[in-house]
Coordinates of C-alpha atoms and ligand atoms in Angstrom, one line a residue:
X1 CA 19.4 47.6 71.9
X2 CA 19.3 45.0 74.4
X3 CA 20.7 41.6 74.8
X4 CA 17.5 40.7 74.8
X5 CA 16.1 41.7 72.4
X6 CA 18.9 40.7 70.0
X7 CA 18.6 37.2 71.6
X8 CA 14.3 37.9 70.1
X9 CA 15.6 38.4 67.0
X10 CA 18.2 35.4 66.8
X11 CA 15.3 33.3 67.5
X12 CA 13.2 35.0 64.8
X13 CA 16.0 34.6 61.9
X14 CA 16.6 31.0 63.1
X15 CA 12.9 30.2 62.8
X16 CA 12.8 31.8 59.5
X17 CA 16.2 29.7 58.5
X18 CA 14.6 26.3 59.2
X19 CA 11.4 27.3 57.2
X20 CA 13.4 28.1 54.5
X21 CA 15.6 25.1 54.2
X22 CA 12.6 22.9 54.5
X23 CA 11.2 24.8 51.4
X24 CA 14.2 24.9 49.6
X25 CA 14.6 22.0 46.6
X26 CA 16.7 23.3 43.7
X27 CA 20.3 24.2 44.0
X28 CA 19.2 27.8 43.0
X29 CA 17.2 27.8 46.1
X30 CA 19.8 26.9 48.4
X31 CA 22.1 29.0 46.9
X32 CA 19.7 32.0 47.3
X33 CA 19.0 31.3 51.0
X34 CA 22.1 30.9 51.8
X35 CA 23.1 34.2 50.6
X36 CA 20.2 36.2 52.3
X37 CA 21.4 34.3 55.5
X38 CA 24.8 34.1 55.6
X39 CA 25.7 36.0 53.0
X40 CA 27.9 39.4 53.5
X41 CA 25.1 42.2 53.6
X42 CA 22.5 38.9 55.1
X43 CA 20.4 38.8 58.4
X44 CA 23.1 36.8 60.3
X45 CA 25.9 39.8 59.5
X46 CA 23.0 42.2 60.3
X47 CA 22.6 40.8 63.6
X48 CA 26.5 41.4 64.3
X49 CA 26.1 44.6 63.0
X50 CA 23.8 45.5 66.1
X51 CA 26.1 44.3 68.4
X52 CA 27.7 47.4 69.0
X53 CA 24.6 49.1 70.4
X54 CA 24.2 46.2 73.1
X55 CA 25.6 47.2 76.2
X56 CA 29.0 45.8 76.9
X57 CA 28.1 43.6 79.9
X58 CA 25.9 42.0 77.8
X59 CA 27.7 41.6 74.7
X60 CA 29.1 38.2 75.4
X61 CA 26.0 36.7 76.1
X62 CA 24.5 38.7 72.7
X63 CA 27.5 37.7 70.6
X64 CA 28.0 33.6 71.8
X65 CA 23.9 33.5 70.6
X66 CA 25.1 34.8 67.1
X67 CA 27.7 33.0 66.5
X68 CA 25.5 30.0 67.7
X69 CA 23.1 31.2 64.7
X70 CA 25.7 31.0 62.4
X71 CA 27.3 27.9 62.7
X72 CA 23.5 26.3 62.8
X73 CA 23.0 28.0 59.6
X74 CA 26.5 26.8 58.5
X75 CA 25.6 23.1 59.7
X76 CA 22.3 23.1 57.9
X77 CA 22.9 24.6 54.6
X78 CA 26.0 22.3 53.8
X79 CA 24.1 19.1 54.9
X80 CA 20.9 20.9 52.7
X81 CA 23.9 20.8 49.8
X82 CA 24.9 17.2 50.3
X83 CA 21.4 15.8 50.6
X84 CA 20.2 17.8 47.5
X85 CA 23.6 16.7 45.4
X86 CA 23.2 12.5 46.7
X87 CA 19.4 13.1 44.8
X88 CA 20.2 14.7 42.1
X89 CA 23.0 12.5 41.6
X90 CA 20.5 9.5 41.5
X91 CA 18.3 11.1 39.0
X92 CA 21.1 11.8 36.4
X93 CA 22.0 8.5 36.8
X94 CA 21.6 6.7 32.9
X95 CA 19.2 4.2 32.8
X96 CA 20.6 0.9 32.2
X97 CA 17.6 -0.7 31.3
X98 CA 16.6 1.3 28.4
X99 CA 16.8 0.2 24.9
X100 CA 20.0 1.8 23.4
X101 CA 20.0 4.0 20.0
X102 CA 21.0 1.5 17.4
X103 CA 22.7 2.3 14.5
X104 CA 21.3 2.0 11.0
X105 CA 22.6 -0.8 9.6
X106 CA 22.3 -2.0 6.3
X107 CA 20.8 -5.2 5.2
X108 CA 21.7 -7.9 2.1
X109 CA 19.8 -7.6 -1.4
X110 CA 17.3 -10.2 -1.5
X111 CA 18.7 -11.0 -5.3
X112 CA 22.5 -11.9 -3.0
X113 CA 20.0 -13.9 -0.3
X114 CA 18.0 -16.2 -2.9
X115 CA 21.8 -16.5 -4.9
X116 CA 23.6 -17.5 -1.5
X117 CA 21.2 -19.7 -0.7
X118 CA 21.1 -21.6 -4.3
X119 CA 24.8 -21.3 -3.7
X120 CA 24.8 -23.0 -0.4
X121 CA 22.7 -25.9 -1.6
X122 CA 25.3 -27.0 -4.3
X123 CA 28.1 -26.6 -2.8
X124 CA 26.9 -29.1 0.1
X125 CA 26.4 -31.4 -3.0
X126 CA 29.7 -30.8 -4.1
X127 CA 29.6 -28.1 -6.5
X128 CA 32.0 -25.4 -7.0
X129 CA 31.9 -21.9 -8.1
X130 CA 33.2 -20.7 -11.2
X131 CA 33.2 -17.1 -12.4
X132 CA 33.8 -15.5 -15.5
X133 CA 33.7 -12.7 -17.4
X134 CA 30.6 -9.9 -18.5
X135 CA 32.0 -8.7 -21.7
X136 CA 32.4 -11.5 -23.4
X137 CA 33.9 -12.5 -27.0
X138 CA 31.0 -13.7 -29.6
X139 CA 33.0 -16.8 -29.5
X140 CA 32.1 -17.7 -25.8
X141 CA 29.2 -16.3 -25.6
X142 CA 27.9 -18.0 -28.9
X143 CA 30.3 -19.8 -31.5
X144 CA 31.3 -22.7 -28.8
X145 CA 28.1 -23.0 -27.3
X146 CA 27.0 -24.4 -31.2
X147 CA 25.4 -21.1 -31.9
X148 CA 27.0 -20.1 -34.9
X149 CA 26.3 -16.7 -36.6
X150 CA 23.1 -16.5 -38.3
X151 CA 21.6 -18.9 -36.0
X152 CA 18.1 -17.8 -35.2
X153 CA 19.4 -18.6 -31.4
X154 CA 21.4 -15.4 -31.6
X155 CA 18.3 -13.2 -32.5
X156 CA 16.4 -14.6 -29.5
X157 CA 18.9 -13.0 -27.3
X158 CA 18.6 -9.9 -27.8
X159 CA 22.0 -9.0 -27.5
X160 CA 23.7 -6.0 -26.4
X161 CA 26.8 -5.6 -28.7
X162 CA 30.3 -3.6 -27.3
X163 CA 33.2 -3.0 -30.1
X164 CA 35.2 -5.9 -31.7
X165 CA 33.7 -8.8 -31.3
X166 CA 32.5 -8.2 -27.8
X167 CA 29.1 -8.5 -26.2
X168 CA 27.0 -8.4 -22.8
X169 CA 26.8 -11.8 -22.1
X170 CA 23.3 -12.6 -22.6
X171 CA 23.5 -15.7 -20.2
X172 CA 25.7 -17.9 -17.9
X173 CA 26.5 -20.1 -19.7
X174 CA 29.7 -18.6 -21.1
X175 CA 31.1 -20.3 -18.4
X176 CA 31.2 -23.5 -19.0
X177 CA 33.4 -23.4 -21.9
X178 CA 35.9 -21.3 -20.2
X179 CA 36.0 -24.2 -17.0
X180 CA 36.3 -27.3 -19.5
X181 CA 39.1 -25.4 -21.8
X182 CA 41.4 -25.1 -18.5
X183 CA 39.9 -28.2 -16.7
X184 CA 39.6 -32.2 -17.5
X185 CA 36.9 -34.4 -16.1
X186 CA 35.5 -34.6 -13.3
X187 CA 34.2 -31.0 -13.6
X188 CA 31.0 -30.0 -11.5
X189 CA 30.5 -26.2 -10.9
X190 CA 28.0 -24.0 -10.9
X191 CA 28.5 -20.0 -12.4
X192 CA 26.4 -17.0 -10.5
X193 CA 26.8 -14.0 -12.1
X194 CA 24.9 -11.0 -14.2
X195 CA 23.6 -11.0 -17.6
X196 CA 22.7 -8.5 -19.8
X197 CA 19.7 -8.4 -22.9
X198 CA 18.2 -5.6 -25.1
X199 CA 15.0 -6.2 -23.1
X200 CA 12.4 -3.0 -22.8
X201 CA 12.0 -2.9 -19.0
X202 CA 8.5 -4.4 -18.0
X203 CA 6.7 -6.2 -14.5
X204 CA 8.6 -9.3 -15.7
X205 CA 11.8 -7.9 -18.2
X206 CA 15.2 -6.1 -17.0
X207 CA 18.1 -5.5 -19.0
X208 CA 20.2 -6.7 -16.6
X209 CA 19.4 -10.0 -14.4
X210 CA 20.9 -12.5 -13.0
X211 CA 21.6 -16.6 -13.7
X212 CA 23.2 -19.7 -12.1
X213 CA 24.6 -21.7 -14.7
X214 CA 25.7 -25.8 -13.2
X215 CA 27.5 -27.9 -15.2
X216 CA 28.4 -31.4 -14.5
X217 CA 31.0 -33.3 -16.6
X218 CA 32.3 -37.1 -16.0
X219 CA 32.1 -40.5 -17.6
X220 CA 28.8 -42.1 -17.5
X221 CA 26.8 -39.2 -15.9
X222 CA 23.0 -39.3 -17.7
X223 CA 19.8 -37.4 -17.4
X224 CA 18.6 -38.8 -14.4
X225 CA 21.6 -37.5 -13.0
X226 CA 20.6 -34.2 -13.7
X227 CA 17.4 -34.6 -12.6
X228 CA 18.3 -36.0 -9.2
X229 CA 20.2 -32.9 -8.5
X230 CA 17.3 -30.9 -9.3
X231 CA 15.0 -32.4 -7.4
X232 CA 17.4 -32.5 -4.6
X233 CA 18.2 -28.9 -4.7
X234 CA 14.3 -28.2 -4.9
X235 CA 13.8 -30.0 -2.0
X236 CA 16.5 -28.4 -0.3
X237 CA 15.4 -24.8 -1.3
X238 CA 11.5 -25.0 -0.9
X239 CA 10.5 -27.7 1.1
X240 CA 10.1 -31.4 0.5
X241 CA 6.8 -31.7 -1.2
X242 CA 8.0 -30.3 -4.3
X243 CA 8.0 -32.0 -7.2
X244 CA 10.0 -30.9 -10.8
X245 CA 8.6 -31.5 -14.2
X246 CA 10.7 -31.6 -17.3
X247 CA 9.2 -30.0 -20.8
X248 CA 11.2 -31.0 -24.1
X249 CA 12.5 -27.5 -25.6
X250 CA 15.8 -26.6 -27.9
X251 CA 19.0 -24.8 -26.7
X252 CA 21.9 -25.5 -29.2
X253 CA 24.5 -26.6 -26.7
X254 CA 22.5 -29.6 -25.1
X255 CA 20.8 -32.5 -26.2
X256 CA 18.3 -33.3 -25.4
X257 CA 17.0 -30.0 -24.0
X258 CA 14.3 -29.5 -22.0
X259 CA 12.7 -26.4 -19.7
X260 CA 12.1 -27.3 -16.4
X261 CA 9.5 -26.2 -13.8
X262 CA 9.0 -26.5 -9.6
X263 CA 5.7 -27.2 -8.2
X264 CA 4.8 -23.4 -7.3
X265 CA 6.2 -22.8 -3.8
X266 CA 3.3 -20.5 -2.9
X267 CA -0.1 -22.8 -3.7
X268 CA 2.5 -25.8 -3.9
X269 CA 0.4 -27.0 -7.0
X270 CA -2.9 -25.8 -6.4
X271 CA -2.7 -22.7 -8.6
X272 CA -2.9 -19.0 -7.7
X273 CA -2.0 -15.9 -9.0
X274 CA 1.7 -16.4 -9.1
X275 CA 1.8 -19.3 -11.1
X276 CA -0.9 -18.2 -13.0
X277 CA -3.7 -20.7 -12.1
X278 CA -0.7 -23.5 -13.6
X279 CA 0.7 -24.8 -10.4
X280 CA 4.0 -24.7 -11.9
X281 CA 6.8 -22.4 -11.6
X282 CA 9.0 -21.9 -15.3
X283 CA 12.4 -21.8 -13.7
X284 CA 15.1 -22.4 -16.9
X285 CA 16.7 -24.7 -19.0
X286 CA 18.2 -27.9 -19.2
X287 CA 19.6 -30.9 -20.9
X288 CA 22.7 -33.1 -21.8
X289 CA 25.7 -31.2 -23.2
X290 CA 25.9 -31.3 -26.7
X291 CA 28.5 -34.1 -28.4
X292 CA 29.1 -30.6 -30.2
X293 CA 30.5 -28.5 -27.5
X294 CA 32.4 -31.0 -26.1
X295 CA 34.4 -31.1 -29.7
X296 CA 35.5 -28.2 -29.5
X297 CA 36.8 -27.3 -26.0
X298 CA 38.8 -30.6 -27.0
X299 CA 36.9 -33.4 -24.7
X300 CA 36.5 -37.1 -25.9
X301 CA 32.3 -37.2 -26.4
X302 CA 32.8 -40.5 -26.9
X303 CA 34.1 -41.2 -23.3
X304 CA 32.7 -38.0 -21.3
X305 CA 29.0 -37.3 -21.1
X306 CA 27.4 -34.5 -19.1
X307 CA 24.6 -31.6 -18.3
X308 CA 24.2 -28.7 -18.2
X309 CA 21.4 -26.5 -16.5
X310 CA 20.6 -22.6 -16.0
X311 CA 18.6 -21.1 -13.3
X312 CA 16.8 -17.4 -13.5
X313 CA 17.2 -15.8 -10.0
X314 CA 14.9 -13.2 -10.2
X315 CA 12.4 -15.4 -11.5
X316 CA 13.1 -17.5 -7.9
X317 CA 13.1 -14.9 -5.6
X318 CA 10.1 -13.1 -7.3
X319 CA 8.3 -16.3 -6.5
X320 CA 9.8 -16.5 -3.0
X321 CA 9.3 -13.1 -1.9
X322 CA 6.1 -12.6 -3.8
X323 CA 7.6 -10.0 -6.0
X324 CA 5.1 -8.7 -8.8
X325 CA 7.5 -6.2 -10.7
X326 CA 11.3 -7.5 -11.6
X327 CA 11.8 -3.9 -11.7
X328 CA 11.9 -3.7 -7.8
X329 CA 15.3 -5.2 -7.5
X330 CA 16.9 -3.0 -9.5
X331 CA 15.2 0.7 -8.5
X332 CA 17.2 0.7 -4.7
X333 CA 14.0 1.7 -3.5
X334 CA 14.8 2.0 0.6
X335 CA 10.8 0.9 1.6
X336 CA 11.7 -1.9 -0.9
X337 CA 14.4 -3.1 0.3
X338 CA 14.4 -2.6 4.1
X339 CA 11.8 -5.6 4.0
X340 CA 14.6 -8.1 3.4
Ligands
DAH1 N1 21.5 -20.1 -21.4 C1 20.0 -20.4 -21.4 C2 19.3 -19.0 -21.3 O1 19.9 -18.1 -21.0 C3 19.6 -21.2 -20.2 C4 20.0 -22.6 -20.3 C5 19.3 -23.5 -21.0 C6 21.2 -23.0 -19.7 C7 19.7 -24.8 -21.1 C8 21.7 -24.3 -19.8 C9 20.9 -25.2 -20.5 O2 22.8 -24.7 -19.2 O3 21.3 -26.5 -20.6 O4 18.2 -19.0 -21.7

């Protein structure tokens, strides 16, 4: 072979070379060119391989154009590499901008939302809360709430009876006697907590629901008293058009009792489905506490007077949220329950 033509053929694999790196976009491509180049049993090695038939006078000349070859291919392929890596590089890249993968996170109970809100409102009017206990003696629960045994109150109840004297409290309003046995006058509280009835479950029934009880105990406090607070914490809760009414009603441990209502807070008055075409919303009861009660936890009823009120808060929130079925609080129902 001559110089010559080995110089024809350096040419033709170094036109080849420059095609292919042109071509060549994927690091497996790169990779594979660069092995049938420069590779061990490639063209370049090939080309040294004839060099022993080229005459010796012209085996410089032959060789120098190889090697050239080969440090072009050398020069390209590793630039090829770096180009190839800077892009990829810059495609991997995370995108900063894209909205990350949250976690689930939980949300609050609408019963604990309507409750810390009521809560809220009363304690910015100087309320505290008081807490007390579930299972409860008949005599808390009852006896000192001037509901003796055989009182027709106690069938209204519905009670749900434990051993010994015991019971599901069957309101909130176990509570007050426990604050005024340990605390004198001045007492104003008010008592969240769960209560418990042999109710059948229905749309508007659950065995277990939930009260806030308020109590307010001084000298000289009246009804109006009680119904300022009302009004203020209906105000506060639903807006400022609302207006309260007061019905006359019976509950043994207050006197006078009444049942109060809100101005519905979804027609505010106009009537719709919710408050049944009434424009009123039946919230709980009410009144002065009974001369009565305040004998027997040991306070002077001549010198003391005071009120007492309940609150239903599923009632509330059924009404707030538009709730048609009590049952839905209670059946941890995810679809339910994410809407809060
Ligand atoms: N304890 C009553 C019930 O569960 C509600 C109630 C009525 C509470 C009148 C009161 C009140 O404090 O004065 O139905």
């Amino acid at each position: 072979m001559t110089e010559n033509s080995l110089q024809e053929s350096v040419r033709t694999i170094r036109r080849d070379l420059e095609s292919a790196i042109a071509a060549a976009d994927s690091t497996q491509e790169i990779e594979a060119l660069r092995v049938r180049f420069l590779g061990r049993k490639g063209a370049v090695s090939a080309l040294f391989k004839q060099l022993g038939s080229v005459p010796p006078d012209q085996r410089k000349a032959a060789g120098q154009a190889i090697n050239d070859l080969k440090q072009f291919g050398e020069d390209e392929i590793s630039r090829l590499i770096s180009r190839h890596a800077a892009t990829t590089t810059t495609e991997a890249a995370p995108d900063l901008t894209l909205p990350g993968n949250w976690p689930q996170a939980g949300s609050l109970h609408p019963l604990t939302l309507v409750q810390r809100r009521i809560k809220t409102i009363f304690q910015n009017m100087g309320f505290a809360i008081a807490d007390g206990p579930e299972i409860e003696t008949e005599y808390y629960n009852f006896e000192a709430l001037n509901i003796p045994k055989g009182h027709p109150a106690r069938e209204m109840q519905d009670t749900l009876f434990v051993d010994n004297g015991f019971v599901l409290r069957t309101h909130t309003s176990n509570v007050q006697i426990r604050v005024m046995e340990r605390q004198r006058p001045p007492v104003r509280i008010i008592s969240p907590g769960r209560c418990f009835r042999r109710d059948t479950p229905d749309a508007t029934h659950s065995p277990v629901f939930h009260q806030i009880e308020g109590l307010c105990v001084d000298e000289g406090i009246t009804f109006a008293d009680l119904r300022g607070v009302i009004l203020n914490f209906a105000r506060q809760m639903f807006g400022p058009d609302m207006k309260i009414r007061f019905r006359p009603s019976y509950f043994p441990f207050v006197e006078p009792g009444a049942e109060y209502d809100f101005t519905c807070f979804i027609c505010m008055g106009r009537g719709c489905r919710v408050c049944k075409g009434s424009g009123w919303i039946e919230i709980s009861g009410a009144g002065m506490v009974n001369p009565v009660v305040f004998e027997t936890i040991g306070y002077d009823s001549e010198r003391y007077t005071g009120y007492a009120f309940g609150m239903g808060v599923e009632r509330i929130a059924m009404a707030l949220y538009q709730v048609e079925d009590i049952r839905m609080f209670f059946e941890n129902d995810l679809r339910f329950l994410q809407q809060f």
